[in-house]
Amino acid sequence: MATDSELIIRAFELERLRGNFGVTATTPPEFLVSLHTLFQVLMSVVSARIEGNRTTIYEAIRAISEPDPSEGQREVDNIQKAMSFIDQMDPEGPLTHAIVRELHRISVDNLTREGDPNPGKYRGVDVEISKADHLPPSHLQVHAEMSDWLDFANRSLPTSQHMLHVAIAHHRFLWIHPFRNGNGRVSRLLSYAMLRRHGFVSPIGLRAVNPTAVFGNDRDGYYAALAAADNLTNQGTVEWCTFFVRGIHTDLERLSKLQDFDFVQNSLVGPAIDRLVASGGASLSEAYALRIAMQKILVRAGDLQPAFPGTASQRSIAIRGLLEKNLLAQERPGGRTYHLNLLGGRLGPLLVRQLDDLGYLPHILKDDAG
């Protein structure tokens, strides 16, 4: 009963958080887009890490500007591509067999260790799940089971049941185990798609919450809670749903803070700039310029005069230095308006370290930030 009560309380609290999301947001869309990209990278690394991939956050961020051909990075890239595929979908449209198979195809594309012999196709053989008591249904039943799963996933339900809907669908997908490999990655992608369909998006259409962070916070707890639900009893299902809802609640509480631009400047980006100076990645005058860009969002050369006094030519040279370090970026190619490049140069990894200090980094990535 206590577990059941926690489930109900957290489910209702989640609805309050969702209702408030974006209502009083002061963080400019430009910053939200950059933070969205950063969290997309983080969650892709988490999803791959759950499967045993050892690609670090910093390697993944560096690969944004310096392509990495390794298989580990390809797996992370594939997950990001699949997440982008979902972001481009109509959030109110139904999930289909074609969408599920396409997410699988993208996820395992060009992979060996974590690939699948039949990308984008349901398994044609019976399988066993390593270190699990549950035996998935015969391959002869997979298509019918997935049709039933899609009927369930596409149901229109009251708002109060949305989170339980996603949690149960996530477990049931893994219970079916429709592919030979890649089921974990696809299940997490589908959970994100369902959350998006249920309205868990920011005011500018970017993801507000990603269930992958929940699983990355407690990988062992994730597998244990899933296993508890494998017998399809009410008790096991409640245990799994409580784990899922508890994690989403915690994650949305943290993400809600990113709507507050004062918090973003003073607790996240500002301290990252301080770390940049301390590490020798920027001079004090360059840091001053970055802070001006942080506050104004878009700047021209004249806006940076307090940081770079002197002639216009000297200021142009200083700005060019920030562009070469990937700390500033042009609003458009050849333009003379600039913005802070949150993922460029050495600032991106330092933002990650700051996120870790703030408790935003899933536990599974803790070793990366050491």
Short mmCIF file of C-alpha atoms in Angstrom, two decimals:
data_model
loop_
_atom_site.label_atom_id
_atom_site.label_comp_id
_atom_site.label_asym_id
_atom_site.label_seq_id
_atom_site.Cartn_x
_atom_site.Cartn_y
_atom_site.Cartn_z
CA MET A 1 0.00 0.00 0.00
CA ALA A 2 2.88 2.38 0.78
CA THR A 3 4.34 1.80 -2.65
CA ASP A 4 0.96 2.30 -4.23
CA SER A 5 0.54 5.54 -2.30
CA GLU A 6 3.93 6.82 -3.45
CA LEU A 7 2.97 6.02 -7.03
CA ILE A 8 -0.26 8.00 -6.77
CA ILE A 9 1.34 10.97 -4.99
CA ARG A 10 4.20 11.24 -7.48
CA ALA A 11 1.88 10.84 -10.47
CA PHE A 12 -0.25 13.77 -9.30
CA GLU A 13 2.82 15.88 -8.49
CA LEU A 14 4.14 15.22 -12.00
CA GLU A 15 0.95 16.66 -13.45
CA ARG A 16 1.48 19.82 -11.38
CA LEU A 17 5.05 20.14 -12.66
CA ARG A 18 3.95 19.55 -16.24
CA GLY A 19 1.21 22.16 -15.92
CA ASN A 20 3.73 24.75 -14.74
CA PHE A 21 6.37 23.90 -17.32
CA GLY A 22 6.98 26.90 -19.57
CA VAL A 23 4.38 29.12 -17.92
CA THR A 24 6.92 31.39 -16.21
CA ALA A 25 9.99 30.53 -18.31
CA THR A 26 12.54 33.35 -18.62
CA THR A 27 15.35 31.41 -20.34
CA PRO A 28 15.53 32.62 -23.97
CA PRO A 29 14.74 30.05 -26.69
CA GLU A 30 18.30 30.35 -28.04
CA PHE A 31 19.67 29.02 -24.76
CA LEU A 32 17.02 26.33 -24.52
CA VAL A 33 17.98 25.09 -28.00
CA SER A 34 21.65 24.80 -26.98
CA LEU A 35 20.76 23.09 -23.70
CA HIS A 36 18.44 20.79 -25.64
CA THR A 37 21.36 19.77 -27.86
CA LEU A 38 23.59 19.19 -24.84
CA PHE A 39 21.00 17.01 -23.13
CA GLN A 40 20.43 15.13 -26.39
CA VAL A 41 24.11 14.21 -26.39
CA LEU A 42 24.03 13.29 -22.69
CA MET A 43 20.99 11.04 -23.05
CA SER A 44 22.41 9.34 -26.14
CA VAL A 45 25.56 8.51 -24.19
CA VAL A 46 23.45 7.25 -21.26
CA SER A 47 21.37 4.97 -23.49
CA ALA A 48 24.53 3.55 -25.08
CA ARG A 49 26.24 3.23 -21.68
CA ILE A 50 23.36 1.11 -20.36
CA GLU A 51 24.23 -1.35 -23.12
CA GLY A 52 27.91 -1.38 -22.13
CA ASN A 53 29.26 1.32 -24.48
CA ARG A 54 32.19 3.20 -22.89
CA THR A 55 32.12 6.35 -25.05
CA THR A 56 32.48 9.33 -22.69
CA ILE A 57 30.43 12.51 -22.67
CA TYR A 58 33.49 14.51 -23.66
CA GLU A 59 34.23 12.28 -26.64
CA ALA A 60 30.62 12.63 -27.76
CA ILE A 61 30.67 16.43 -27.42
CA ARG A 62 33.98 16.65 -29.29
CA ALA A 63 32.49 14.52 -32.08
CA ILE A 64 29.99 17.33 -32.79
CA SER A 65 32.81 19.29 -34.47
CA GLU A 66 35.40 16.52 -34.93
CA PRO A 67 33.81 13.38 -36.47
CA ASP A 68 34.79 10.15 -34.71
CA PRO A 69 34.54 6.95 -36.83
CA SER A 70 34.73 4.52 -33.88
CA GLU A 71 31.90 2.02 -33.38
CA GLY A 72 31.21 3.37 -29.90
CA GLN A 73 30.63 6.87 -31.24
CA ARG A 74 28.53 5.50 -34.14
CA GLU A 75 26.20 3.92 -31.59
CA VAL A 76 25.83 7.25 -29.79
CA ASP A 77 25.33 9.07 -33.10
CA ASN A 78 22.65 6.55 -34.10
CA ILE A 79 20.69 7.20 -30.90
CA GLN A 80 20.89 10.95 -31.51
CA LYS A 81 19.62 10.45 -35.07
CA ALA A 82 16.73 8.36 -33.77
CA MET A 83 15.85 11.02 -31.20
CA SER A 84 15.90 13.66 -33.94
CA PHE A 85 13.64 11.42 -36.04
CA ILE A 86 11.14 11.42 -33.17
CA ASP A 87 11.44 15.21 -32.75
CA GLN A 88 10.40 15.61 -36.39
CA MET A 89 7.33 13.40 -36.00
CA ASP A 90 3.86 14.80 -35.43
CA PRO A 91 3.63 14.43 -31.63
CA GLU A 92 -0.08 13.70 -31.89
CA GLY A 93 0.33 11.04 -34.59
CA PRO A 94 0.02 7.34 -33.73
CA LEU A 95 2.96 5.00 -33.36
CA THR A 96 3.04 2.34 -36.08
CA HIS A 97 4.94 -0.82 -36.97
CA ALA A 98 6.83 1.24 -39.55
CA ILE A 99 7.93 3.81 -36.95
CA VAL A 100 9.04 1.14 -34.47
CA ARG A 101 11.05 -0.68 -37.14
CA GLU A 102 12.58 2.56 -38.41
CA LEU A 103 13.74 3.50 -34.93
CA HIS A 104 15.37 0.09 -34.71
CA ARG A 105 17.00 0.45 -38.12
CA ILE A 106 18.48 3.83 -37.22
CA SER A 107 19.64 2.59 -33.80
CA VAL A 108 21.61 -0.42 -35.05
CA ASP A 109 22.77 0.98 -38.40
CA ASN A 110 26.36 0.11 -39.29
CA LEU A 111 27.12 -1.48 -35.91
CA THR A 112 28.86 -4.78 -35.26
CA ARG A 113 28.96 -5.47 -31.52
CA GLU A 114 25.62 -3.75 -30.82
CA GLY A 115 24.10 -4.27 -34.25
CA ASP A 116 21.42 -6.63 -35.51
CA PRO A 117 21.61 -9.01 -38.51
CA ASN A 118 18.23 -7.68 -39.72
CA PRO A 119 18.02 -3.93 -39.07
CA GLY A 120 14.44 -2.67 -39.03
CA LYS A 121 12.88 -6.15 -38.98
CA TYR A 122 11.21 -8.06 -36.18
CA ARG A 123 13.12 -11.14 -35.12
CA GLY A 124 12.56 -14.37 -37.04
CA VAL A 125 14.00 -16.63 -34.35
CA ASP A 126 13.24 -17.42 -30.72
CA VAL A 127 15.57 -15.76 -28.22
CA GLU A 128 16.55 -15.79 -24.57
CA ILE A 129 17.48 -12.71 -22.53
CA SER A 130 20.86 -12.92 -20.85
CA LYS A 131 20.69 -13.05 -17.03
CA ALA A 132 16.87 -12.93 -17.04
CA ASP A 133 14.28 -15.52 -16.04
CA HIS A 134 11.71 -14.23 -18.53
CA LEU A 135 11.47 -16.08 -21.84
CA PRO A 136 10.12 -13.80 -24.61
CA PRO A 137 7.25 -15.08 -26.76
CA SER A 138 7.96 -17.12 -29.87
CA HIS A 139 8.99 -15.22 -32.98
CA LEU A 140 5.77 -16.49 -34.56
CA GLN A 141 3.82 -14.32 -32.11
CA VAL A 142 5.94 -11.16 -32.32
CA HIS A 143 3.95 -9.31 -34.99
CA ALA A 144 0.63 -10.02 -33.26
CA GLU A 145 2.08 -9.05 -29.87
CA MET A 146 3.41 -5.80 -31.35
CA SER A 147 0.04 -5.04 -32.91
CA ASP A 148 -1.52 -5.37 -29.47
CA TRP A 149 1.30 -3.23 -28.04
CA LEU A 150 0.63 -0.48 -30.60
CA ASP A 151 -3.09 -0.56 -29.80
CA PHE A 152 -2.21 -0.03 -26.14
CA ALA A 153 0.48 2.61 -26.77
CA ASN A 154 -1.86 4.66 -28.96
CA ARG A 155 -4.77 4.74 -26.52
CA SER A 156 -6.20 8.10 -25.51
CA LEU A 157 -6.20 8.15 -21.73
CA PRO A 158 -6.94 10.71 -19.00
CA THR A 159 -4.04 12.98 -18.11
CA SER A 160 -3.72 11.36 -14.69
CA GLN A 161 -2.85 8.03 -16.36
CA HIS A 162 -0.27 9.26 -18.87
CA MET A 163 2.83 8.39 -16.86
CA LEU A 164 1.56 4.93 -15.94
CA HIS A 165 0.69 4.42 -19.60
CA VAL A 166 4.28 5.09 -20.66
CA ALA A 167 5.75 2.96 -17.86
CA ILE A 168 3.60 -0.07 -18.66
CA ALA A 169 4.24 0.25 -22.41
CA HIS A 170 8.01 0.43 -21.79
CA HIS A 171 8.00 -2.81 -19.81
CA ARG A 172 5.65 -4.61 -22.18
CA PHE A 173 7.83 -3.77 -25.19
CA LEU A 174 10.87 -5.30 -23.48
CA TRP A 175 8.74 -8.27 -22.42
CA ILE A 176 7.91 -8.92 -26.10
CA HIS A 177 11.57 -8.35 -27.11
CA PRO A 178 10.60 -7.91 -30.78
CA PHE A 179 14.15 -7.59 -32.16
CA ARG A 180 17.20 -9.80 -31.83
CA ASN A 181 19.25 -6.88 -30.52
CA GLY A 182 18.68 -3.20 -29.76
CA ASN A 183 15.45 -3.65 -27.80
CA GLY A 184 16.66 -1.55 -24.85
CA ARG A 185 17.60 1.38 -27.05
CA VAL A 186 14.31 1.23 -28.98
CA SER A 187 12.23 0.91 -25.79
CA ARG A 188 13.78 4.08 -24.38
CA LEU A 189 13.20 5.92 -27.65
CA LEU A 190 9.56 4.82 -27.73
CA SER A 191 9.08 5.95 -24.12
CA TYR A 192 10.36 9.38 -25.12
CA ALA A 193 8.01 9.40 -28.12
CA MET A 194 5.07 8.55 -25.86
CA LEU A 195 6.00 11.24 -23.32
CA ARG A 196 6.20 13.73 -26.16
CA ARG A 197 2.80 12.58 -27.42
CA HIS A 198 1.40 13.10 -23.92
CA GLY A 199 2.56 16.70 -23.90
CA PHE A 200 5.88 16.53 -22.06
CA VAL A 201 7.54 19.10 -24.30
CA SER A 202 8.81 22.60 -23.70
CA PRO A 203 7.04 25.75 -24.96
CA ILE A 204 9.27 25.83 -28.05
CA GLY A 205 8.70 22.16 -28.86
CA LEU A 206 11.91 20.73 -27.41
CA ARG A 207 11.92 17.71 -25.14
CA ALA A 208 11.12 18.60 -21.55
CA VAL A 209 11.99 15.24 -20.08
CA ASN A 210 13.75 12.12 -21.30
CA PRO A 211 13.18 8.80 -19.51
CA THR A 212 16.71 7.67 -20.34
CA ALA A 213 18.03 9.83 -17.50
CA VAL A 214 15.91 7.81 -15.07
CA PHE A 215 17.43 4.52 -16.16
CA GLY A 216 20.94 5.95 -16.14
CA ASN A 217 20.55 7.10 -12.54
CA ASP A 218 20.10 3.53 -11.31
CA ARG A 219 20.90 0.88 -13.91
CA ASP A 220 20.67 -2.01 -11.44
CA GLY A 221 17.41 -0.68 -10.03
CA TYR A 222 16.10 -0.33 -13.60
CA TYR A 223 16.73 -3.98 -14.42
CA ALA A 224 15.44 -5.17 -11.03
CA ALA A 225 12.20 -3.20 -11.37
CA LEU A 226 11.68 -4.49 -14.91
CA ALA A 227 12.28 -8.06 -13.76
CA ALA A 228 9.75 -7.63 -10.95
CA ALA A 229 7.08 -6.84 -13.55
CA ASP A 230 7.90 -9.76 -15.86
CA ASN A 231 5.33 -12.05 -14.22
CA LEU A 232 2.68 -9.44 -15.10
CA THR A 233 1.25 -9.37 -11.57
CA ASN A 234 -0.24 -6.19 -10.11
CA GLN A 235 2.45 -6.06 -7.42
CA GLY A 236 5.30 -6.32 -9.92
CA THR A 237 3.69 -3.77 -12.23
CA VAL A 238 3.24 -1.30 -9.36
CA GLU A 239 6.89 -1.76 -8.36
CA TRP A 240 8.06 -1.01 -11.89
CA CYS A 241 5.70 1.95 -12.37
CA THR A 242 6.79 3.45 -9.05
CA PHE A 243 10.45 3.25 -10.08
CA PHE A 244 9.64 4.87 -13.42
CA VAL A 245 7.43 7.66 -12.09
CA ARG A 246 9.81 8.44 -9.19
CA GLY A 247 12.67 8.95 -11.61
CA ILE A 248 10.68 11.07 -14.08
CA HIS A 249 9.46 13.25 -11.21
CA THR A 250 13.01 13.88 -9.99
CA ASP A 251 14.24 14.61 -13.52
CA LEU A 252 11.43 17.06 -14.32
CA GLU A 253 12.03 18.92 -11.05
CA ARG A 254 15.66 19.49 -12.07
CA LEU A 255 14.85 20.41 -15.66
CA SER A 256 12.24 22.93 -14.53
CA LYS A 257 15.04 25.00 -13.02
CA LEU A 258 16.50 25.51 -16.49
CA GLN A 259 13.50 27.70 -17.32
CA ASP A 260 14.87 30.30 -14.89
CA PHE A 261 17.43 32.38 -16.79
CA ASP A 262 18.95 33.71 -13.57
CA PHE A 263 19.62 30.11 -12.55
CA VAL A 264 21.08 29.28 -15.97
CA GLN A 265 23.41 32.28 -15.87
CA ASN A 266 24.43 32.22 -12.22
CA SER A 267 24.48 28.50 -11.47
CA LEU A 268 25.34 26.91 -14.80
CA VAL A 269 26.91 28.99 -17.57
CA GLY A 270 28.61 31.62 -15.38
CA PRO A 271 30.45 29.04 -13.25
CA ALA A 272 31.43 27.15 -16.42
CA ILE A 273 33.04 30.35 -17.74
CA ASP A 274 34.87 30.69 -14.40
CA ARG A 275 36.16 27.13 -14.82
CA LEU A 276 37.27 28.04 -18.35
CA VAL A 277 39.42 30.90 -17.03
CA ALA A 278 40.82 28.79 -14.19
CA SER A 279 41.85 26.08 -16.65
CA GLY A 280 43.60 28.57 -18.93
CA GLY A 281 41.05 28.23 -21.70
CA ALA A 282 40.21 31.95 -21.77
CA SER A 283 41.66 35.23 -20.53
CA LEU A 284 39.80 37.52 -18.14
CA SER A 285 38.89 39.87 -20.99
CA GLU A 286 37.63 36.95 -23.09
CA ALA A 287 35.56 35.73 -20.13
CA TYR A 288 34.10 39.23 -19.79
CA ALA A 289 33.10 39.11 -23.46
CA LEU A 290 31.50 35.69 -23.00
CA ARG A 291 29.47 36.99 -20.06
CA ILE A 292 28.24 39.91 -22.15
CA ALA A 293 27.20 37.43 -24.86
CA MET A 294 25.52 35.26 -22.21
CA GLN A 295 23.42 38.19 -20.98
CA LYS A 296 22.57 39.76 -24.33
CA ILE A 297 22.12 36.45 -26.23
CA LEU A 298 23.15 38.07 -29.55
CA VAL A 299 25.99 40.61 -29.74
CA ARG A 300 27.81 42.73 -32.26
CA ALA A 301 31.39 43.92 -32.03
CA GLY A 302 30.33 47.18 -30.39
CA ASP A 303 28.58 45.33 -27.57
CA LEU A 304 31.91 43.77 -26.61
CA GLN A 305 33.75 47.07 -26.27
CA PRO A 306 33.74 46.91 -22.42
CA ALA A 307 35.66 43.62 -22.65
CA PHE A 308 37.86 44.63 -25.60
CA PRO A 309 38.57 48.38 -25.38
CA GLY A 310 40.70 49.95 -28.08
CA THR A 311 40.28 50.24 -31.82
CA ALA A 312 37.69 48.43 -33.88
CA SER A 313 40.52 46.51 -35.55
CA GLN A 314 41.82 45.30 -32.18
CA ARG A 315 38.32 44.26 -31.19
CA SER A 316 37.89 42.33 -34.44
CA ILE A 317 41.11 40.42 -33.73
CA ALA A 318 39.88 39.56 -30.21
CA ILE A 319 36.53 38.38 -31.56
CA ARG A 320 38.28 36.29 -34.19
CA GLY A 321 40.20 34.61 -31.38
CA LEU A 322 36.96 33.63 -29.63
CA LEU A 323 35.56 32.31 -32.90
CA GLU A 324 38.70 30.23 -33.49
CA LYS A 325 38.37 28.78 -29.99
CA ASN A 326 34.71 27.96 -30.75
CA LEU A 327 33.62 29.99 -27.72
CA LEU A 328 31.59 32.39 -29.88
CA ALA A 329 29.75 31.45 -33.07
CA GLN A 330 28.32 33.53 -35.89
CA GLU A 331 24.57 33.75 -35.97
CA ARG A 332 24.84 32.97 -39.69
CA PRO A 333 27.83 32.33 -41.98
CA GLY A 334 29.62 35.56 -42.81
CA GLY A 335 27.47 37.57 -40.41
CA ARG A 336 28.63 40.03 -37.78
CA THR A 337 26.26 38.99 -35.04
CA TYR A 338 27.53 36.43 -32.55
CA HIS A 339 26.24 34.18 -29.80
CA LEU A 340 27.80 32.17 -27.02
CA ASN A 341 28.73 28.70 -28.28
CA LEU A 342 27.71 26.51 -25.34
CA LEU A 343 28.97 23.31 -26.96
CA GLY A 344 32.06 24.71 -28.63
CA GLY A 345 35.70 24.44 -27.69
CA ARG A 346 36.27 23.75 -24.02
CA LEU A 347 33.05 25.26 -22.74
CA GLY A 348 30.84 22.23 -23.44
CA PRO A 349 32.80 19.81 -21.21
CA LEU A 350 32.94 22.44 -18.46
CA LEU A 351 29.15 22.82 -18.64
CA VAL A 352 28.94 19.07 -18.12
CA ARG A 353 31.15 19.33 -15.02
CA GLN A 354 28.91 22.09 -13.70
CA LEU A 355 25.81 20.01 -14.40
CA ASP A 356 27.43 17.22 -12.40
CA ASP A 357 28.02 19.57 -9.46
CA LEU A 358 24.35 20.56 -9.63
CA GLY A 359 23.23 16.91 -9.57
CA TYR A 360 22.00 16.79 -13.17
CA LEU A 361 24.32 14.05 -14.38
CA PRO A 362 22.87 10.52 -14.30
CA HIS A 363 24.82 8.26 -11.96
CA ILE A 364 25.94 6.05 -14.84
CA LEU A 365 28.04 8.98 -16.16
CA LYS A 366 29.68 9.89 -12.85
CA ASP A 367 33.03 8.38 -13.85
CA ASP A 368 33.13 10.69 -16.89
CA ALA A 369 33.07 13.83 -14.77
CA GLY A 370 35.80 12.78 -12.38
#
